[in-house]
Coordinates of C-alpha atoms in Angstrom, one line a residue:
M1 CA 115.8 6.6 376.0
S2 CA 118.9 4.9 377.5
M3 CA 122.3 4.3 375.5
D4 CA 122.0 0.6 375.1
Q5 CA 120.4 1.2 371.5
E6 CA 121.8 3.5 369.3
D7 CA 120.5 1.7 365.7
C8 CA 117.1 1.1 364.2
H9 CA 116.2 -2.6 364.2
L10 CA 114.6 -2.0 361.1
C11 CA 116.9 0.3 358.9
K12 CA 120.0 -0.4 360.8
E13 CA 120.9 2.8 361.1
Y14 CA 121.1 5.6 363.6
L15 CA 117.5 6.5 365.4
R16 CA 115.7 9.1 363.7
D17 CA 113.2 10.6 365.4
P18 CA 112.8 7.5 367.4
V19 CA 109.2 6.3 368.9
S20 CA 109.0 3.5 371.5
I21 CA 105.9 0.8 371.6
P22 CA 104.2 -0.8 374.3
C23 CA 106.8 -3.6 374.8
G24 CA 109.6 -1.0 375.0
H25 CA 111.7 -1.0 371.9
S26 CA 112.2 1.9 370.0
F27 CA 112.6 2.2 366.0
C28 CA 112.7 5.4 363.6
S29 CA 109.1 7.1 363.3
V30 CA 109.3 6.7 359.4
C31 CA 110.5 2.7 359.8
L32 CA 107.8 1.8 362.3
K33 CA 104.9 3.6 360.5
T34 CA 106.0 2.1 357.1
Y35 CA 106.2 -1.6 358.5
W36 CA 102.7 -1.3 360.3
D37 CA 101.0 0.4 357.2
H38 CA 101.6 -2.9 355.4
A39 CA 100.1 -4.9 358.3
D40 CA 96.9 -2.5 358.0
S41 CA 95.4 -5.2 355.9
T42 CA 95.7 -8.2 358.3
G43 CA 94.7 -6.2 361.4
T44 CA 97.6 -7.6 363.2
Y45 CA 100.6 -6.2 364.3
V46 CA 103.7 -7.3 365.3
C47 CA 106.7 -5.7 367.0
P48 CA 109.8 -6.3 364.5
Q49 CA 112.2 -7.0 367.2
C50 CA 110.7 -8.9 370.0
R51 CA 107.5 -10.3 368.1
V52 CA 105.2 -9.4 370.4
T53 CA 101.7 -9.4 368.7
Y54 CA 99.1 -6.5 369.3
N55 CA 95.6 -7.0 368.2
R56 CA 95.2 -3.1 367.7
R57 CA 97.8 -0.9 366.3
P58 CA 99.7 0.8 369.5
T59 CA 100.2 4.6 369.3
P60 CA 104.0 5.0 369.3
R61 CA 105.5 7.6 372.0
R62 CA 108.3 9.9 371.0
V63 CA 111.3 9.5 372.8
Q64 CA 112.7 12.2 374.6
G65 CA 115.8 12.6 376.7
S66 CA 119.6 13.6 375.7
R67 CA 122.0 11.1 373.6
Q68 CA 124.9 11.7 371.8
S69 CA 125.0 13.3 368.6
G70 CA 125.5 11.4 365.2
D71 CA 129.0 13.3 364.7
H72 CA 130.1 12.6 368.3
R73 CA 129.1 8.8 367.8
I74 CA 130.7 8.4 364.6
S75 CA 133.9 9.8 366.1
E76 CA 134.3 7.3 368.8
S77 CA 137.3 5.1 368.4
Y78 CA 135.2 2.4 370.2
P79 CA 131.7 1.7 371.2
P80 CA 131.0 1.8 375.0
P81 CA 131.0 -1.6 376.9
P82 CA 127.8 -3.0 377.3
P83 CA 125.9 -2.7 380.8
S84 CA 125.6 -5.1 383.3
P85 CA 123.1 -7.3 383.4
D86 CA 120.3 -6.1 385.5
Y87 CA 117.4 -8.1 386.3
N88 CA 115.1 -5.4 387.0
Y89 CA 114.9 -4.4 383.3
A90 CA 112.0 -5.8 381.4
G91 CA 112.7 -8.9 378.9
P92 CA 110.7 -9.9 375.7
R93 CA 108.1 -12.0 378.0
D94 CA 107.8 -9.1 380.8
V95 CA 105.5 -6.1 380.9
G96 CA 107.5 -2.8 380.9
C97 CA 107.0 0.4 382.4
D98 CA 105.3 2.8 380.3
I99 CA 107.1 5.8 381.8
C100 CA 110.8 4.8 381.6
I101 CA 112.5 6.2 378.7
G102 CA 114.8 3.9 377.0
R103 CA 115.4 0.6 378.5
K104 CA 112.5 0.0 380.4
H105 CA 112.2 -1.7 384.1
K106 CA 109.9 -4.5 385.0
A107 CA 106.6 -3.2 385.5
V108 CA 105.0 -4.3 389.2
K109 CA 101.3 -2.6 388.9
S110 CA 98.9 -1.8 386.3
C111 CA 96.3 1.1 386.8
L112 CA 93.0 0.3 385.2
M113 CA 92.3 4.3 385.4
C114 CA 95.5 5.7 383.9
L115 CA 95.7 2.4 381.6
A116 CA 99.4 2.2 382.0
S117 CA 101.8 0.3 383.8
Y118 CA 104.5 1.1 386.0
C119 CA 107.7 0.2 387.8
E120 CA 108.3 0.5 391.6
K121 CA 110.0 3.9 391.0
H122 CA 107.3 5.5 389.0
L123 CA 104.6 3.5 391.1
K124 CA 104.8 6.2 393.9
P125 CA 102.9 9.1 393.0
H126 CA 100.0 6.7 393.2
F127 CA 100.5 6.0 396.8
E128 CA 101.7 9.4 397.8
S129 CA 99.2 11.9 395.9
S130 CA 95.7 12.2 396.4
T131 CA 95.2 12.6 393.0
F132 CA 95.5 8.8 392.5
K133 CA 93.5 7.9 395.5
R134 CA 90.4 6.5 393.6
H135 CA 92.4 4.9 390.7
K136 CA 92.4 1.1 391.0
L137 CA 95.8 -1.0 390.8
V138 CA 96.1 -4.6 389.8
D139 CA 99.2 -6.7 389.2
E140 CA 100.9 -5.9 385.9
I141 CA 98.9 -6.7 382.7
G142 CA 100.1 -6.2 379.1
H143 CA 97.9 -4.7 376.3
L144 CA 96.3 -2.4 378.3
D145 CA 95.3 -0.7 375.0
R146 CA 92.3 -3.7 374.9
Q147 CA 90.9 -1.5 378.3
I148 CA 89.7 1.1 376.0
C149 CA 86.8 1.3 373.9
P150 CA 88.0 1.3 370.3
Q151 CA 85.1 3.9 369.3
H152 CA 84.8 6.3 372.2
Q153 CA 88.4 6.1 373.3
K154 CA 87.1 5.6 376.8
G155 CA 87.8 3.3 379.6
L156 CA 85.8 0.1 379.5
E157 CA 83.3 0.0 382.9
L158 CA 80.3 -1.9 381.7
Y159 CA 79.1 -5.4 380.0
C160 CA 76.4 -5.9 377.5
R161 CA 74.8 -9.2 378.0
T162 CA 72.7 -8.9 375.0
D163 CA 76.0 -8.1 372.4
Q164 CA 78.3 -10.1 374.9
M165 CA 80.9 -7.9 375.0
C166 CA 82.7 -4.7 376.9
I167 CA 81.3 -1.4 376.7
C168 CA 82.3 2.4 378.2
V169 CA 79.6 4.9 379.4
L170 CA 79.3 6.4 376.1
C171 CA 78.2 3.4 374.4
T172 CA 75.1 3.1 376.4
V173 CA 73.8 6.1 374.8
K174 CA 73.6 5.1 371.0
E175 CA 75.1 1.5 370.2
H176 CA 73.7 -0.4 373.3
K177 CA 71.1 1.8 374.1
G178 CA 68.5 -0.5 375.8
H179 CA 70.3 -3.8 376.2
D180 CA 70.8 -5.7 379.0
M181 CA 73.7 -3.9 380.6
V182 CA 75.6 -4.9 384.3
S183 CA 78.5 -3.4 385.6
A184 CA 82.3 -5.3 384.9
E185 CA 82.4 -6.3 388.2
T186 CA 78.9 -7.8 388.5
E187 CA 79.7 -9.9 385.1
R188 CA 83.0 -10.8 386.5
A189 CA 81.6 -12.4 390.0
E190 CA 78.8 -14.4 387.8
K191 CA 81.4 -15.6 385.3
Q192 CA 83.8 -16.0 388.4
N193 CA 80.9 -18.9 389.6
L194 CA 81.1 -20.1 386.3
L195 CA 84.8 -20.4 386.2
G196 CA 84.8 -22.1 389.5
A197 CA 82.3 -24.4 388.0
T198 CA 84.4 -25.3 385.2
Q199 CA 87.7 -25.4 387.2
A200 CA 86.1 -27.9 389.2
E201 CA 85.2 -30.0 386.3
I202 CA 88.6 -29.7 384.8
Q203 CA 90.0 -30.9 388.0
Q204 CA 87.6 -33.8 387.9
K205 CA 88.8 -34.8 384.6
I206 CA 92.4 -34.3 385.8
H207 CA 91.3 -36.5 388.8
E208 CA 89.9 -39.1 386.1
R209 CA 92.8 -39.0 383.8
V210 CA 95.1 -39.3 386.7
K211 CA 93.2 -42.5 387.9
Q212 CA 93.4 -43.9 384.4
M213 CA 97.0 -43.3 384.2
D214 CA 97.5 -45.1 387.2
E215 CA 95.3 -48.0 386.0
L216 CA 97.2 -47.9 382.7
K217 CA 100.3 -48.1 384.3
H218 CA 99.4 -50.9 386.6
A219 CA 98.3 -52.8 383.4
V220 CA 101.2 -52.1 381.8
D221 CA 103.2 -53.8 384.5
A222 CA 101.1 -56.5 384.7
L223 CA 101.4 -56.9 380.9
K224 CA 104.9 -56.9 381.2
S225 CA 104.7 -59.3 384.0
S226 CA 102.1 -61.8 382.1
A227 CA 104.2 -61.6 379.1
Q228 CA 107.5 -62.6 380.7
R229 CA 105.7 -65.4 382.5
A230 CA 104.1 -66.7 379.4
L231 CA 107.5 -66.7 377.6
Q232 CA 109.1 -68.5 380.1
E233 CA 106.3 -70.8 380.3
S234 CA 105.9 -71.4 376.6
E235 CA 109.7 -72.1 376.5
K236 CA 109.6 -74.5 379.0
L237 CA 106.6 -76.4 377.7
F238 CA 108.4 -76.2 374.1
G239 CA 111.4 -77.5 375.5
D240 CA 109.4 -80.4 377.3
M241 CA 107.8 -81.3 373.6
L242 CA 111.3 -81.2 372.1
R243 CA 112.6 -83.4 374.7
S244 CA 109.5 -85.7 374.0
I245 CA 110.2 -85.5 370.6
E246 CA 113.6 -86.4 370.9
R247 CA 112.5 -89.4 373.1
M248 CA 110.2 -90.5 370.2
Q249 CA 113.1 -89.9 367.7
A250 CA 115.3 -92.5 370.3
E251 CA 112.4 -94.9 370.6
M252 CA 112.1 -94.8 366.9
S253 CA 115.9 -95.5 366.5
K254 CA 115.8 -98.2 368.9
L255 CA 113.0 -99.9 367.3
I256 CA 114.5 -99.7 363.5
S257 CA 117.9 -100.8 365.1
S258 CA 116.4 -103.9 366.9
N259 CA 114.3 -105.2 363.9
K260 CA 117.3 -105.0 361.7
K261 CA 119.4 -106.5 364.1
S262 CA 116.9 -109.3 364.2
A263 CA 116.3 -109.7 360.8
L264 CA 120.3 -110.2 360.0
N265 CA 120.4 -112.7 362.9
T266 CA 117.9 -114.9 361.2
A267 CA 119.3 -114.3 357.4
E268 CA 122.7 -115.3 358.6
G269 CA 121.4 -118.2 360.3
H270 CA 119.6 -119.3 357.0
M271 CA 122.7 -118.5 355.2
E272 CA 125.2 -120.5 357.6
R273 CA 122.9 -123.4 357.0
L274 CA 122.4 -123.0 353.4
S275 CA 126.0 -123.0 353.0
Q276 CA 126.5 -126.4 355.2
E277 CA 123.9 -127.7 352.8
I278 CA 125.6 -126.5 349.5
A279 CA 128.7 -128.3 350.7
D280 CA 127.1 -131.3 351.7
L281 CA 125.4 -131.5 348.4
K282 CA 128.6 -130.7 346.2
K283 CA 130.3 -133.6 348.4
R284 CA 127.7 -135.8 347.2
D285 CA 127.5 -134.5 343.4
A286 CA 131.4 -135.9 343.7
E287 CA 130.6 -139.1 344.9
L288 CA 128.1 -139.8 342.3
S289 CA 130.6 -138.5 339.5
Q290 CA 133.3 -140.9 341.0
L291 CA 130.8 -143.6 340.9
S292 CA 129.8 -142.9 337.4
R293 CA 133.4 -143.5 336.3
T294 CA 133.9 -146.8 338.3
E295 CA 134.4 -150.1 336.4
D296 CA 133.2 -152.4 339.0
H297 CA 129.7 -153.4 338.1
I298 CA 128.6 -154.6 341.7
H299 CA 130.4 -151.7 343.3
F300 CA 128.3 -149.5 341.1
I301 CA 125.1 -151.1 341.6
Q302 CA 125.5 -151.3 345.5
S303 CA 126.8 -148.1 345.9
F304 CA 123.8 -146.4 343.8
H305 CA 121.2 -147.8 345.6
M306 CA 122.2 -146.4 348.8
L307 CA 123.3 -143.0 347.3
I308 CA 120.2 -143.0 345.8
A309 CA 118.2 -143.7 348.8
Q310 CA 119.9 -141.5 351.0
T311 CA 119.4 -138.6 348.4
E312 CA 115.5 -139.1 348.3
A313 CA 115.1 -140.0 352.1
E314 CA 116.5 -136.1 352.4
E315 CA 114.5 -132.9 352.1
L316 CA 115.8 -129.5 352.4
P317 CA 113.5 -126.5 353.8
T318 CA 113.3 -123.9 351.1
V319 CA 114.1 -120.3 352.1
S320 CA 111.8 -117.7 350.9
V321 CA 112.7 -113.9 350.9
N322 CA 110.0 -111.1 351.4
P323 CA 110.5 -108.9 348.4
Y324 CA 108.5 -106.0 350.0
F325 CA 110.2 -106.0 353.4
S326 CA 111.7 -102.7 354.1
F327 CA 111.5 -99.9 356.8
G328 CA 109.3 -97.4 354.4
S329 CA 106.3 -98.0 357.1
V330 CA 108.4 -96.3 359.3
T331 CA 109.3 -93.4 357.2
K332 CA 105.7 -92.8 356.2
T333 CA 104.7 -92.9 360.0
V334 CA 107.0 -90.6 361.0
S335 CA 106.3 -88.1 357.8
Q336 CA 102.6 -88.5 358.9
M337 CA 103.2 -87.7 362.9
K338 CA 105.2 -84.3 361.2
E339 CA 102.0 -83.1 359.2
H340 CA 99.5 -84.3 362.0
L341 CA 101.9 -81.9 364.1
N342 CA 102.2 -79.1 361.8
E343 CA 98.6 -79.0 360.9
Y344 CA 97.6 -79.4 364.8
S345 CA 100.4 -76.4 365.9
N346 CA 99.4 -74.2 362.9
E347 CA 95.8 -74.4 364.2
E348 CA 96.2 -73.9 367.7
L349 CA 98.8 -70.9 366.8
V350 CA 95.9 -69.5 364.3
K351 CA 93.3 -70.1 367.5
V352 CA 95.8 -68.3 370.1
A353 CA 96.4 -65.4 367.7
K354 CA 92.9 -64.7 367.3
T355 CA 92.4 -65.1 370.9
V356 CA 94.9 -62.6 371.7
N357 CA 94.3 -60.2 369.0
K358 CA 90.6 -59.9 369.8
M359 CA 91.4 -58.8 373.6
P360 CA 92.3 -55.0 373.4
F361 CA 94.8 -54.2 376.0
C362 CA 93.5 -50.4 376.3
Q363 CA 91.5 -48.4 373.5
L364 CA 90.4 -44.9 373.1
D365 CA 86.7 -44.4 373.4
D366 CA 86.0 -41.4 371.0
R367 CA 82.7 -41.0 370.2
K368 CA 83.1 -38.0 367.9
K369 CA 84.9 -40.4 365.4
R370 CA 81.8 -43.2 365.7
R371 CA 80.3 -43.5 362.0
T372 CA 77.2 -45.5 360.7
M373 CA 77.4 -46.7 357.0
K374 CA 75.0 -45.2 354.9
S375 CA 72.9 -47.3 353.1
N376 CA 74.2 -45.5 349.7
D377 CA 77.7 -46.5 350.3
V378 CA 79.4 -49.0 347.5
G379 CA 78.6 -52.6 348.5
L380 CA 78.7 -53.8 351.9
Y381 CA 82.3 -55.4 351.5
K382 CA 83.1 -57.3 354.4
S383 CA 86.9 -56.9 355.8
P384 CA 89.0 -60.2 355.3
S385 CA 90.5 -62.2 357.9
H386 CA 94.0 -61.8 356.7
E387 CA 95.1 -59.8 353.5
P388 CA 95.0 -61.4 350.5
R389 CA 98.1 -62.8 348.7
T390 CA 97.2 -63.8 345.4
R391 CA 95.4 -61.8 342.6
D392 CA 92.4 -64.2 342.8
E393 CA 92.2 -63.5 346.3
F394 CA 92.3 -59.7 345.8
L395 CA 89.8 -59.8 343.2
Q396 CA 87.2 -61.2 345.5
F397 CA 87.0 -57.6 346.8
A398 CA 86.9 -56.0 343.4
C399 CA 85.0 -52.7 343.2
Q400 CA 83.9 -50.8 340.2
L401 CA 84.6 -47.3 340.1
T402 CA 84.0 -44.6 337.7
L403 CA 85.7 -40.9 337.6
D404 CA 83.3 -37.8 338.9
P405 CA 83.5 -35.0 336.1
N406 CA 82.0 -32.7 338.8
T407 CA 85.6 -32.8 340.5
A408 CA 87.6 -33.3 337.3
Y409 CA 90.1 -30.3 336.8
R410 CA 89.0 -28.5 333.6
Q411 CA 91.9 -29.5 331.7
L412 CA 91.5 -33.3 332.7
Y413 CA 90.1 -34.9 329.7
L414 CA 87.7 -37.9 330.7
S415 CA 87.0 -40.9 328.4
R416 CA 86.2 -44.6 328.4
G417 CA 83.0 -44.2 330.3
N418 CA 84.7 -41.8 332.8
R419 CA 87.4 -44.4 333.5
K420 CA 90.2 -42.7 331.9
A421 CA 91.8 -39.5 332.6
A422 CA 94.5 -37.5 330.5
L423 CA 95.7 -34.0 331.1
K424 CA 95.2 -31.8 327.6
R425 CA 96.5 -28.5 327.1
D426 CA 92.7 -27.1 326.3
A427 CA 90.4 -26.6 328.7
Q428 CA 87.1 -28.9 328.5
S429 CA 83.4 -28.0 328.5
Y430 CA 82.8 -28.8 332.1
G431 CA 79.8 -27.2 333.8
D432 CA 80.5 -25.1 337.4
S433 CA 81.0 -26.8 340.3
A434 CA 82.0 -26.0 343.5
Q435 CA 83.6 -29.6 343.8
R436 CA 86.3 -29.0 341.0
F437 CA 89.8 -28.8 341.8
D438 CA 90.6 -25.5 340.3
C439 CA 94.0 -25.1 339.9
L440 CA 95.2 -28.9 340.6
P441 CA 95.4 -31.5 337.8
Q442 CA 93.3 -34.1 340.1
V443 CA 89.8 -36.0 339.6
L444 CA 88.0 -38.1 342.2
C445 CA 85.6 -41.2 341.9
K446 CA 82.1 -40.9 342.6
E447 CA 81.8 -44.0 344.7
P448 CA 82.2 -43.9 348.4
L449 CA 84.2 -46.3 350.2
T450 CA 83.8 -46.8 353.8
G451 CA 83.4 -50.0 356.4
G452 CA 84.9 -52.7 354.4
A453 CA 87.4 -54.1 351.9
Y454 CA 87.7 -52.9 348.4
Y455 CA 90.2 -53.8 345.8
W456 CA 91.0 -51.8 342.1
E457 CA 93.6 -51.7 339.6
V458 CA 94.8 -48.5 337.7
E459 CA 96.9 -48.4 334.5
W460 CA 99.4 -45.2 334.1
S461 CA 101.4 -44.2 331.5
G462 CA 103.4 -41.1 330.6
E463 CA 106.0 -38.8 333.0
G464 CA 104.0 -39.4 336.1
A465 CA 101.0 -40.0 338.1
S466 CA 99.7 -40.2 341.5
I467 CA 97.0 -42.8 342.7
G468 CA 95.6 -42.4 346.0
V469 CA 92.5 -42.0 348.5
T470 CA 91.0 -39.0 350.1
Y471 CA 88.3 -37.8 352.5
K472 CA 85.3 -35.4 351.0
G473 CA 86.3 -32.4 353.0
I474 CA 89.7 -32.0 350.9
K475 CA 90.0 -28.6 349.8
R476 CA 89.4 -28.0 346.3
T477 CA 90.8 -24.1 345.2
G478 CA 94.3 -22.9 345.2
Y479 CA 97.6 -24.7 344.5
G480 CA 98.5 -25.2 348.5
D481 CA 99.2 -28.6 350.0
A482 CA 95.4 -28.3 351.8
C483 CA 94.4 -29.3 348.1
R484 CA 96.9 -31.8 346.8
I485 CA 96.3 -35.4 347.3
G486 CA 98.7 -37.0 349.6
Y487 CA 100.3 -33.5 351.1
N488 CA 97.7 -33.2 354.1
R489 CA 95.9 -35.3 356.8
K490 CA 93.0 -35.9 354.7
S491 CA 94.9 -37.6 351.8
W492 CA 97.2 -40.6 351.2
S493 CA 98.9 -41.2 347.8
L494 CA 101.4 -43.2 345.7
F495 CA 103.5 -41.0 343.0
C496 CA 104.4 -43.3 340.2
S497 CA 107.3 -42.5 337.9
D498 CA 109.5 -44.4 335.4
S499 CA 112.2 -44.5 337.9
S500 CA 110.7 -44.7 341.4
Y501 CA 107.8 -44.3 343.4
S502 CA 107.2 -42.4 346.4
A503 CA 104.5 -42.7 349.2
R504 CA 102.9 -39.3 350.2
H505 CA 100.6 -38.3 353.6
N506 CA 100.6 -35.1 355.3
K507 CA 104.3 -34.2 355.7
D508 CA 106.0 -37.4 355.2
Q509 CA 107.4 -38.7 352.0
I510 CA 108.8 -42.2 351.6
E511 CA 111.1 -42.8 348.7
I512 CA 110.7 -46.4 347.7
N513 CA 112.8 -48.4 344.9
A514 CA 110.5 -51.1 343.4
P515 CA 110.6 -52.6 340.0
Y516 CA 108.5 -50.7 337.1
S517 CA 105.2 -51.3 336.8
S518 CA 102.2 -49.8 334.6
R519 CA 99.5 -51.3 336.6
I520 CA 98.7 -50.8 340.1
G521 CA 96.7 -52.6 342.4
V522 CA 95.1 -50.9 345.3
F523 CA 93.6 -52.7 348.1
L524 CA 91.8 -50.6 351.0
D525 CA 90.4 -52.4 354.3
H526 CA 88.8 -49.3 355.7
S527 CA 87.8 -51.1 358.9
A528 CA 91.4 -52.4 359.7
G529 CA 92.6 -48.9 358.7
T530 CA 95.1 -50.1 355.9
L531 CA 95.8 -49.0 352.4
S532 CA 98.3 -51.1 350.3
F533 CA 99.5 -50.6 346.4
Y534 CA 100.8 -53.9 344.7
N535 CA 102.4 -54.4 341.5
V536 CA 100.0 -56.6 340.0
S537 CA 101.1 -60.2 339.0
D538 CA 99.8 -63.6 340.2
T539 CA 101.6 -63.0 343.5
M540 CA 101.2 -59.4 343.9
S541 CA 104.2 -57.7 344.9
L542 CA 103.7 -55.0 347.7
I543 CA 104.9 -51.6 346.9
H544 CA 103.7 -49.6 350.3
R545 CA 101.3 -49.9 352.7
F546 CA 99.8 -47.0 355.0
Q547 CA 98.5 -48.1 358.2
A548 CA 95.8 -45.1 359.2
S549 CA 92.5 -44.6 361.6
F550 CA 90.0 -44.0 358.8
N551 CA 87.2 -42.1 360.4
E552 CA 85.5 -40.8 357.2
T553 CA 84.5 -42.0 354.1
L554 CA 87.1 -42.0 351.5
Y555 CA 87.2 -41.7 347.8
A556 CA 89.4 -42.9 345.3
G557 CA 91.5 -39.9 344.0
F558 CA 94.0 -39.1 340.9
W559 CA 96.6 -36.6 340.1
V560 CA 97.8 -36.7 336.5
W561 CA 100.7 -34.8 334.9
Y562 CA 101.3 -33.5 331.4
E563 CA 101.6 -36.2 328.4
S564 CA 100.3 -38.5 331.4
A565 CA 97.1 -40.8 331.4
I566 CA 95.5 -43.0 334.3
T567 CA 92.8 -45.8 333.5
I568 CA 90.5 -47.6 336.0
V569 CA 90.5 -51.1 334.9
Q570 CA 87.3 -53.3 334.5
L571 CA 87.6 -56.2 336.9

């Protein structure tokens, strides 16, 4: 053993009775034995220093060689300088020479007869001595202990096709007597052919995937070009429409102005004529007043007949004003044009959106995830064309759910026809069931939810509760995250408290600031892959929405804390 390792990695003290393991690291014999004794229960043994894993417990080898005494080491004022890097030494991922003492060199070959790996220096005897003439050398391989029969401690040379395992010669006498056995070389040849076929299949799959990747890249480029062209053309067309509307606006303004001008000119002409006629009539009135005051009877009589005759002979035209004349019809027409344009544009936009959304750009055809709806699933609820907005719209997808006593934690008390769950301190008298949550205060509903849209409402009270959905395969035993609704890949939940909400799925947790509500509406669109939680009101305020690919039947589930309760509302 070289002087570069003076301390044990486990006890951090001077190495006592040092031993070495196959990866090349050395430890105190007692430290390593104690460390691996604790690993006997798992059957997996890890090097404490480099973390290399062994499926079987290796046999440590005592390290021999001169080294400095502890007293001399302690008396040294300064530690020796570190050795210069040597890339011939074995690193954590390299196979070390089994003969090297201390720091090991890299192995260049492994001997299947010796079941050991050798560096260039220690490999020389295999080439120079006739003793090793029949030994088989291969490129360096680790874990040579796997080449030994664990029962007879002999080299594995044969293959038992009956038990599908490698065996030694002694195994043929008793354990595998009468089995179909061949040499490892023969089995290797057949497996090599299968390996070749499998490799050819993998290469074909690689070729197909590369082809699909190229097609997808070309499609993406075409998509970008098409989107850019559509954007430019739509901007041009909308620009033309805007200019057309501006021309219509100019024509309408011109029409209003011209009609206004014509009406004003006519009115001004009538007003001028009326002013002249008023002046004439006032003049005649003055003449009549003057005549009435004259004292000359002859002049009065002669002038009277002339003035009266002139007044009776003249007929004044009547000017009538249309009290209903206004430009309101123009405003009404423009308003109707706007409404028609909005309706038409909205209809066309919806048509375009439906057409574009129905054309998938690319999709993954995963046959394993295809499912058919069972006849006993809850109602054949259809998915809506768009997510509802008002409570009345949500209620069209209402479903009636009930809690399943066979899944309820024993301290959960169910009531109100199995629609309410409250956590009590005393266990309930439930029967034994493999579906029951044995450690967490959780319960699921009986009704399966799949292939459609569903809506239900939950009243909650107390310090906290979780409302969510889960696949049937969620784990039922223990405290781990695999059992908790919302803490694994099989479930989604919204945790409610008097101060905040948090949405949970797998390792993700999102804190949500939203107004407190004791009633939560849950909308599940299984086909569209959405799970939404709402504050229940006439307008329905969204708290959080999960977007997922639901590939199994879901079940509503709840987690209830002490002094808390949940109630499924009958809709």
